[in-house]
Structure formats: structure tokens, C-alpha cells
PDB file of C-alpha atoms in Angstrom:
ATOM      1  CA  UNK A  10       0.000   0.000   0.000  1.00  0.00           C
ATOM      2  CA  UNK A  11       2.628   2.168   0.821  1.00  0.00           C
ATOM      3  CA  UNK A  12       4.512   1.230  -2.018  1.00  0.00           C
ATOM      4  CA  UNK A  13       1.364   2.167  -4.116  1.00  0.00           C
ATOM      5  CA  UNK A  14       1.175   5.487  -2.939  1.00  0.00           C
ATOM      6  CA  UNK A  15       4.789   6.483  -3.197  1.00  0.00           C
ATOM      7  CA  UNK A  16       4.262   5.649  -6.873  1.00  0.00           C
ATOM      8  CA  UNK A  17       1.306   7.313  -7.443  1.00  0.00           C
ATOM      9  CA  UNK A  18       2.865  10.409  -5.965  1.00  0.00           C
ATOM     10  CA  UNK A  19       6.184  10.191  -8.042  1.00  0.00           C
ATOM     11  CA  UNK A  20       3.866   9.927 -11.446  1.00  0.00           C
ATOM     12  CA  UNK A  21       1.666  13.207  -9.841  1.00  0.00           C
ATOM     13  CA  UNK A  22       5.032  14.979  -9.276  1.00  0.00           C
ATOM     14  CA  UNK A  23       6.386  13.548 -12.763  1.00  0.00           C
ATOM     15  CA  UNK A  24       3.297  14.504 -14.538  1.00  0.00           C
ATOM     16  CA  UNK A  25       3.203  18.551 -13.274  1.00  0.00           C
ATOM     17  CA  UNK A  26       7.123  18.994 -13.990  1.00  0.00           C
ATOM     18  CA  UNK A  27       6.130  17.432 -17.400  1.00  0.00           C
ATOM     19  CA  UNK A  28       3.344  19.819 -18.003  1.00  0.00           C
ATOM     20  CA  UNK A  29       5.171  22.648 -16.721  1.00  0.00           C
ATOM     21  CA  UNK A  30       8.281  21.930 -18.898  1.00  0.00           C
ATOM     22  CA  UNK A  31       6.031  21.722 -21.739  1.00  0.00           C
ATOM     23  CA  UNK A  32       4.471  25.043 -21.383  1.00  0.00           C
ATOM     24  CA  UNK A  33       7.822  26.662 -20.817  1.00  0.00           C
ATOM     25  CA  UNK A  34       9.244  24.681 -24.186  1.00  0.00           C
ATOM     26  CA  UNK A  35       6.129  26.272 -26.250  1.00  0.00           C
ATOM     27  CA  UNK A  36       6.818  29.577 -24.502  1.00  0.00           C
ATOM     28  CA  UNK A  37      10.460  29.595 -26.004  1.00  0.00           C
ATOM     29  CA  UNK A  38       9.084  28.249 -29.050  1.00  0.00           C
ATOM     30  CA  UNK A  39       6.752  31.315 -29.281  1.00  0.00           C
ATOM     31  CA  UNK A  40       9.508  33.568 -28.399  1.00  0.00           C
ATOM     32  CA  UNK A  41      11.790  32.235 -31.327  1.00  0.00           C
ATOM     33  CA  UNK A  42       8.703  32.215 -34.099  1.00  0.00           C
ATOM     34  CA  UNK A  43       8.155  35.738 -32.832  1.00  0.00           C
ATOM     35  CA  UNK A  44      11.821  37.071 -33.058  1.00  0.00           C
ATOM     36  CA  UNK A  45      11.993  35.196 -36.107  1.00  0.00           C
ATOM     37  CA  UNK A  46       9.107  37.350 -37.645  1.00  0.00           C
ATOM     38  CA  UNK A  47      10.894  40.884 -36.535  1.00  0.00           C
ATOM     39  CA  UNK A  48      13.819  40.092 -37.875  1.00  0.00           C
ATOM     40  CA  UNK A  49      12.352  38.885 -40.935  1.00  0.00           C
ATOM     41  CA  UNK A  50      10.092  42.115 -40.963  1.00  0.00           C
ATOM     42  CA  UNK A  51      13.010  44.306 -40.531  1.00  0.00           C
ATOM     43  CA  UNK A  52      15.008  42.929 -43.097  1.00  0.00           C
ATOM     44  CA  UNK A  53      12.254  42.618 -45.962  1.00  0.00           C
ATOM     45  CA  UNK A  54      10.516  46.387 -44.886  1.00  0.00           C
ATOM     46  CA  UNK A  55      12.851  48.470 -43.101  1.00  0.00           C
ATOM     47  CA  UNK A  56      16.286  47.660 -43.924  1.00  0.00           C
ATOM     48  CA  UNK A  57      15.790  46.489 -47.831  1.00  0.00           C
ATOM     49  CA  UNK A  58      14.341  49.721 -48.010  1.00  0.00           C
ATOM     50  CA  UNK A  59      17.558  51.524 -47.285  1.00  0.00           C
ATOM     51  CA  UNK A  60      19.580  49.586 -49.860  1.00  0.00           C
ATOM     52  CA  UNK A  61      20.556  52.298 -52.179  1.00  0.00           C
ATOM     53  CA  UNK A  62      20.162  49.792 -55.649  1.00  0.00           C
ATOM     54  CA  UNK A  63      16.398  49.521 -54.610  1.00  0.00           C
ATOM     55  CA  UNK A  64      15.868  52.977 -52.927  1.00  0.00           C
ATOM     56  CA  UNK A  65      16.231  56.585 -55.390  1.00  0.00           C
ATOM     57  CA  UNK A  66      17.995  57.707 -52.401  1.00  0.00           C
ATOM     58  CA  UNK A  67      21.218  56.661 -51.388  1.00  0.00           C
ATOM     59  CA  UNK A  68      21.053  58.794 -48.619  1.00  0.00           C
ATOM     60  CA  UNK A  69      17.616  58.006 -47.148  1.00  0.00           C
ATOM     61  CA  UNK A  70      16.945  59.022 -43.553  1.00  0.00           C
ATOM     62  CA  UNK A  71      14.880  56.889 -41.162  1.00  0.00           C
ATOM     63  CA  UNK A  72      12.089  58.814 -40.318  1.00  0.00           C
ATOM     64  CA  UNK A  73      11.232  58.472 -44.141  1.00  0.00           C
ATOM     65  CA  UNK A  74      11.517  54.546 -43.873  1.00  0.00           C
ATOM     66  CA  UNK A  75       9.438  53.937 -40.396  1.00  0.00           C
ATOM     67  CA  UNK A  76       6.485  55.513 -42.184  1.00  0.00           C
ATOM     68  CA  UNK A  77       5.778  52.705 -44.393  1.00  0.00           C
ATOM     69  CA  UNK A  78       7.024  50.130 -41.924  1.00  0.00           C
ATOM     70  CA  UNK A  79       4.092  51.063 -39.615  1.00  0.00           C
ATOM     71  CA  UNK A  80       1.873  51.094 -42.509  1.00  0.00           C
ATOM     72  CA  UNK A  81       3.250  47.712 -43.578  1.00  0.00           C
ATOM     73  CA  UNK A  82       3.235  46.316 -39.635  1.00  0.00           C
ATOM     74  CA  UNK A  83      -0.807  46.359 -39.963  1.00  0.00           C
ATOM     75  CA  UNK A  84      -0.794  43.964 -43.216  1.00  0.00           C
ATOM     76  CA  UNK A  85       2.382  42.037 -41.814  1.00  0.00           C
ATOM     77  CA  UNK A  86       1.204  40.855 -38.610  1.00  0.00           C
ATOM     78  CA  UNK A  87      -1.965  39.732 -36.801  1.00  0.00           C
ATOM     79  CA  UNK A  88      -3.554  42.664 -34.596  1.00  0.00           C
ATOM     80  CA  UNK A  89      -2.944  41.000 -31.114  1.00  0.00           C
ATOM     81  CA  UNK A  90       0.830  39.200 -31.235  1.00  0.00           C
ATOM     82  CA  UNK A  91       3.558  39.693 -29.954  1.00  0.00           C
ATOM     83  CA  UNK A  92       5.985  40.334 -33.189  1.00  0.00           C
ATOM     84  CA  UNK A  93       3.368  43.276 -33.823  1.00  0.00           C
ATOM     85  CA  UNK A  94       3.420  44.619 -30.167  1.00  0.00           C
ATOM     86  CA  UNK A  95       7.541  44.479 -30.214  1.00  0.00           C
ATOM     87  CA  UNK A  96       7.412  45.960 -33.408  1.00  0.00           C
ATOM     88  CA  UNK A  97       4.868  49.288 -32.801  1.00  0.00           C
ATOM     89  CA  UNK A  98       6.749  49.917 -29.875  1.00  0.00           C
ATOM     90  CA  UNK A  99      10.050  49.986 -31.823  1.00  0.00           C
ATOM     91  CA  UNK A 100       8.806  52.426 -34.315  1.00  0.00           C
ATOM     92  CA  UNK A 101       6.664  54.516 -31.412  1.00  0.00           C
ATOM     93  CA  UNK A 102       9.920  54.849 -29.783  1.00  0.00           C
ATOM     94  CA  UNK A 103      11.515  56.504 -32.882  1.00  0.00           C
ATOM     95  CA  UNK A 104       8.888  58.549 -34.047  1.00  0.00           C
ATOM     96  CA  UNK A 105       9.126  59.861 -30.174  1.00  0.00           C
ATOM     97  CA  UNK A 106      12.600  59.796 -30.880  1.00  0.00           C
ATOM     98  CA  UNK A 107      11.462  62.473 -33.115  1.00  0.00           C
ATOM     99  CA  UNK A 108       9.434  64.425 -31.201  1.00  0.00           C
ATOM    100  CA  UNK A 109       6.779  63.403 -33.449  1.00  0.00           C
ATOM    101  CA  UNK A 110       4.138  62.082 -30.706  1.00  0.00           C
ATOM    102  CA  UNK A 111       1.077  62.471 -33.036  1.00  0.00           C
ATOM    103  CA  UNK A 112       2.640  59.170 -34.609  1.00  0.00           C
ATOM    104  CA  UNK A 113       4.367  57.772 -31.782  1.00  0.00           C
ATOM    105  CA  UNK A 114       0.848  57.484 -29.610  1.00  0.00           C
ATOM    106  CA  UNK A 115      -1.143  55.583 -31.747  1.00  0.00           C
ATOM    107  CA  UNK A 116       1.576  52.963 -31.880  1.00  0.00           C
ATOM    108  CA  UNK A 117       2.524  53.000 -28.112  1.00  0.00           C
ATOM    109  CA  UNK A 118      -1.001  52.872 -27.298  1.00  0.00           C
ATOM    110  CA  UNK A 119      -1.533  49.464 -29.283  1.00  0.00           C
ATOM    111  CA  UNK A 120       1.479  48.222 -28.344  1.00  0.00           C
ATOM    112  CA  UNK A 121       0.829  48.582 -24.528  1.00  0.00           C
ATOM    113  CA  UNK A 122      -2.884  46.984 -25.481  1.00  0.00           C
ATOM    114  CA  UNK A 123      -1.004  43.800 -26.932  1.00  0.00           C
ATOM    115  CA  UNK A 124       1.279  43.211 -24.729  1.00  0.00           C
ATOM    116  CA  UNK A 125      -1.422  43.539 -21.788  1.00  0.00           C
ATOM    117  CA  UNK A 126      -3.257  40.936 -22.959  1.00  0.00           C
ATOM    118  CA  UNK A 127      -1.080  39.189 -24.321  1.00  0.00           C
ATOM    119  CA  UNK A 128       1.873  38.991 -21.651  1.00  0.00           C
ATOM    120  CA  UNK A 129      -0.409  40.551 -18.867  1.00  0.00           C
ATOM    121  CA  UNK A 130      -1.012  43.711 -17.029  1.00  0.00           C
ATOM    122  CA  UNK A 131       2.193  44.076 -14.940  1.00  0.00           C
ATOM    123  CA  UNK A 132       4.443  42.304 -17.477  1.00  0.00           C
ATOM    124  CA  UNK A 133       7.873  44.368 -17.728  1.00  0.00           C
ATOM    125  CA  UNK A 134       7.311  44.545 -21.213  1.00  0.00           C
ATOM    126  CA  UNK A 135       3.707  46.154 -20.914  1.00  0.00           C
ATOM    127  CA  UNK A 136       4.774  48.547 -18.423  1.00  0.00           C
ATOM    128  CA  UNK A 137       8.216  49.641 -19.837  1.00  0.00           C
ATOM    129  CA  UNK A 138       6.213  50.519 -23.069  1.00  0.00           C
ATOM    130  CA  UNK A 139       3.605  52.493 -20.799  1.00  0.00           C
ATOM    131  CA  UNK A 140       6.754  54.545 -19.642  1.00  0.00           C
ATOM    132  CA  UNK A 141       7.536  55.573 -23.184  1.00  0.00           C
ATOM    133  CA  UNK A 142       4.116  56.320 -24.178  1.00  0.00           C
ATOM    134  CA  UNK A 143       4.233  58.382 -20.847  1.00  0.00           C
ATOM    135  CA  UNK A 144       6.786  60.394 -22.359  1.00  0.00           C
ATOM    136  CA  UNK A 145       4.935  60.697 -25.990  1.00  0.00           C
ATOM    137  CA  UNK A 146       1.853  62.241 -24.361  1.00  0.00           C
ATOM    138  CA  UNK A 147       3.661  64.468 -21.842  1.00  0.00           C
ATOM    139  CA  UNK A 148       5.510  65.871 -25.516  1.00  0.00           C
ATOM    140  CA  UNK A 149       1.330  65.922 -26.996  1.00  0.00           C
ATOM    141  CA  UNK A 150       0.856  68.287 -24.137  1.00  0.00           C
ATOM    142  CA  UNK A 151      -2.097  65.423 -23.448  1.00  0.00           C
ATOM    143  CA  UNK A 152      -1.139  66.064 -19.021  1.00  0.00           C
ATOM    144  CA  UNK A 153      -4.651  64.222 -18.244  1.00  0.00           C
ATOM    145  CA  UNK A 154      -3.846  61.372 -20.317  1.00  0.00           C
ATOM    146  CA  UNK A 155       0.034  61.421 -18.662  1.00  0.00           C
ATOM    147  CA  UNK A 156      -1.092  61.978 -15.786  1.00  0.00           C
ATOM    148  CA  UNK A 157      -3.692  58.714 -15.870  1.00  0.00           C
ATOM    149  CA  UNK A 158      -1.280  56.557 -17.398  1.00  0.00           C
ATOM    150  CA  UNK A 159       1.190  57.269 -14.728  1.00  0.00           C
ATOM    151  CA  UNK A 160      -1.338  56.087 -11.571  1.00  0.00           C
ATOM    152  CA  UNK A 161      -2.048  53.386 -13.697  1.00  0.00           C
ATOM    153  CA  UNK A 162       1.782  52.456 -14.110  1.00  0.00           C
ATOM    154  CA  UNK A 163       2.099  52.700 -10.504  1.00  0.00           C
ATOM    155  CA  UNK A 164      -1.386  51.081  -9.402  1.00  0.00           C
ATOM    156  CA  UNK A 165      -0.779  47.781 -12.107  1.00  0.00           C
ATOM    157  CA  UNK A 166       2.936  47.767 -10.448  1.00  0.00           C
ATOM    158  CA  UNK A 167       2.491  48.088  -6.939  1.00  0.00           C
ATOM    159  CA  UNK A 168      -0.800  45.341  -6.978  1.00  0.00           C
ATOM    160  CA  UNK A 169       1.266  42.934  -8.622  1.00  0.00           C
ATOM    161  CA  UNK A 170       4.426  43.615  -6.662  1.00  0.00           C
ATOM    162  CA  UNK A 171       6.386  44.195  -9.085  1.00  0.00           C
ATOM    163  CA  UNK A 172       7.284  47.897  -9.117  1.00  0.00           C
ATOM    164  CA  UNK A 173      11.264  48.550  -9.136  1.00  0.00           C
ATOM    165  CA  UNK A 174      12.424  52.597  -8.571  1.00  0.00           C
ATOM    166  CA  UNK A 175      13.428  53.478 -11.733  1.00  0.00           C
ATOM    167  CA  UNK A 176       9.217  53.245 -12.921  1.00  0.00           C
ATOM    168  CA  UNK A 177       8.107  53.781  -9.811  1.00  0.00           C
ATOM    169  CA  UNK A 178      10.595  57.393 -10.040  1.00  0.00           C
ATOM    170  CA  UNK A 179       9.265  57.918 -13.603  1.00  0.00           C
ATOM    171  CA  UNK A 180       5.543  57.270 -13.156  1.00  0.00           C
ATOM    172  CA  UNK A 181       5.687  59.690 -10.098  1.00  0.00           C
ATOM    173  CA  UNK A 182       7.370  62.798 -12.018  1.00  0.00           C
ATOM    174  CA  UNK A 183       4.291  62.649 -14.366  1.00  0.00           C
ATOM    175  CA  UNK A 184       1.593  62.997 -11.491  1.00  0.00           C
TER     176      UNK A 184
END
């Protein structure tokens, strides 16, 4: 009997570590597929694009290339994935790079909508793109919308524990 239960125990404790190893293998798997897909995107739209023998302009700057990336990132990529959320925050960042926020929003906005429900509310990833768009609407002048975002960097962060002093300083100088 005792015998019995020890083994039914062992395949119990077998059979979680199996599932959980599992879920972690497709995770990676995910992660690859989805790196995969940026690169490839970056290559075939962004960088191509910049190759003087296909481009008129052999000196063409990037703000002129990001343009049609982003328009290309809608027909490239399904609306809630990951490659699409890394990718609109890449080009949000440079168009706030720019000081151009009326284009940098948009993308930061649906980027920080992906990755929350994709990856979850407090993920680093969702909230370290909420600190950029923090920065895109304080250059909109859009203070209400700053100043919302900010609480709600430091509300998500604090309720899941997870809020280091570098956000939690950031958040706070927008309030």
C-alpha cells in the first residue's frame, strides 16, 4: 500500500514537472517564431528599403523609412501578437525619438494593449512601453492622459508587486 502510494505520488510529481516543462518549451518556441518574424520584418521592410540599388535615395533618412514600416506592420502581422506589439513599440519609440508624438501614440497605445493581454497587465514589457508612451503624451501636451497613465503604471505595479524605482521614479514625475 505504501509502495502504491509512493508511486502514485512520483507519477503526480512527474506529470506537473512534465506539463510545466512543456508550457515553458512552447513559450520559447513562441519567443523564437516571434523574433523570427521581426527580424524577418526588418530585413524585408525596413532595412531592404535603405539599400541604395532599390531605394532613389542613397542617402535616405529613417524617419522616411518607419512611415511605411508602420503602414506595412498592420498587413504584416496579426492585430494581437507579440511580433506586432515588439514591433509598434520599436517604431513609437523613434517617431518619439522624433518628437513626433502624433505618430508615436497611436503605436505605443496598441502596443501597450497587446502586450497587456497578451503577456499581462504588470508584465515588464507592458509597463516599460507604458513609460515611453508616458513620455509621448507628456511631448502631446495630453497632461490628463500622462497623468492617468502614470497612476495606472504605478497602481498595475504596486498590486502585482512588481514595481522597481526606476518606474516607480518615472511614473511619479508625471503625477
Amino acid at each position: 500500500r505504501a509502495l502504491a502510494a509512493t508511486l502514485l505520488l512520483g507519477f503526480a510529481a512527474s506529470t506537473v514537472l512534465y506539463i510545466r516543462a512543456e508550457g515553458e518549451r512552447r513559450r520559447a518556441e513562441a519567443q523564437a517564431q516571434a523574433a523570427q518574424a521581426v527580424t524577418d520584418f526588418l530585413t524585408r521592410n525596413l532595412l531592404s528599403a535603405a539599400n541604395p540599388l532599390i531605394s532613389a535615395d542613397p542617402d535616405i533618412r529613417l524617419r522616411e523609412l518607419i512611415g511605411p514600416a508602420a503602414d506595412e506592420l498592420k498587413r504584416s502581422f496579426p492585430a494581437a501578437s507579440l511580433p506586432a506589439a515588439a514591433l509598434a513599440d520599436a517604431i513609437g519609440q523613434a517617431y518619439s525619438g522624433f518628437d513626433d508624438p502624433v505618430r508615436a501614440i497611436p503605436l505605443l497605445e496598441s502596443a501597450v494593449e497587446q502586450r497587456r493581454r497578451l503577456l499581462g497587465d504588470a508584465a515588464p514589457e507592458t509597463q516599460a512601453t507604458r513609460l515611453v508612451l508616458l513620455n509621448a503624451y507628456e511631448n502631446a501636451n495630453a497632461l490628463e492622459r500622462e497623468r492617468q497613465l502614470a497612476q495606472a503604471v504605478l497602481d498595475v505595479g504596486r498590486a502585482a508587486g512588481h514595481l522597481d524605482t526606476a518606474t516607480e521614479l518615472t511614473a511619479r514625475q508625471a503625477l
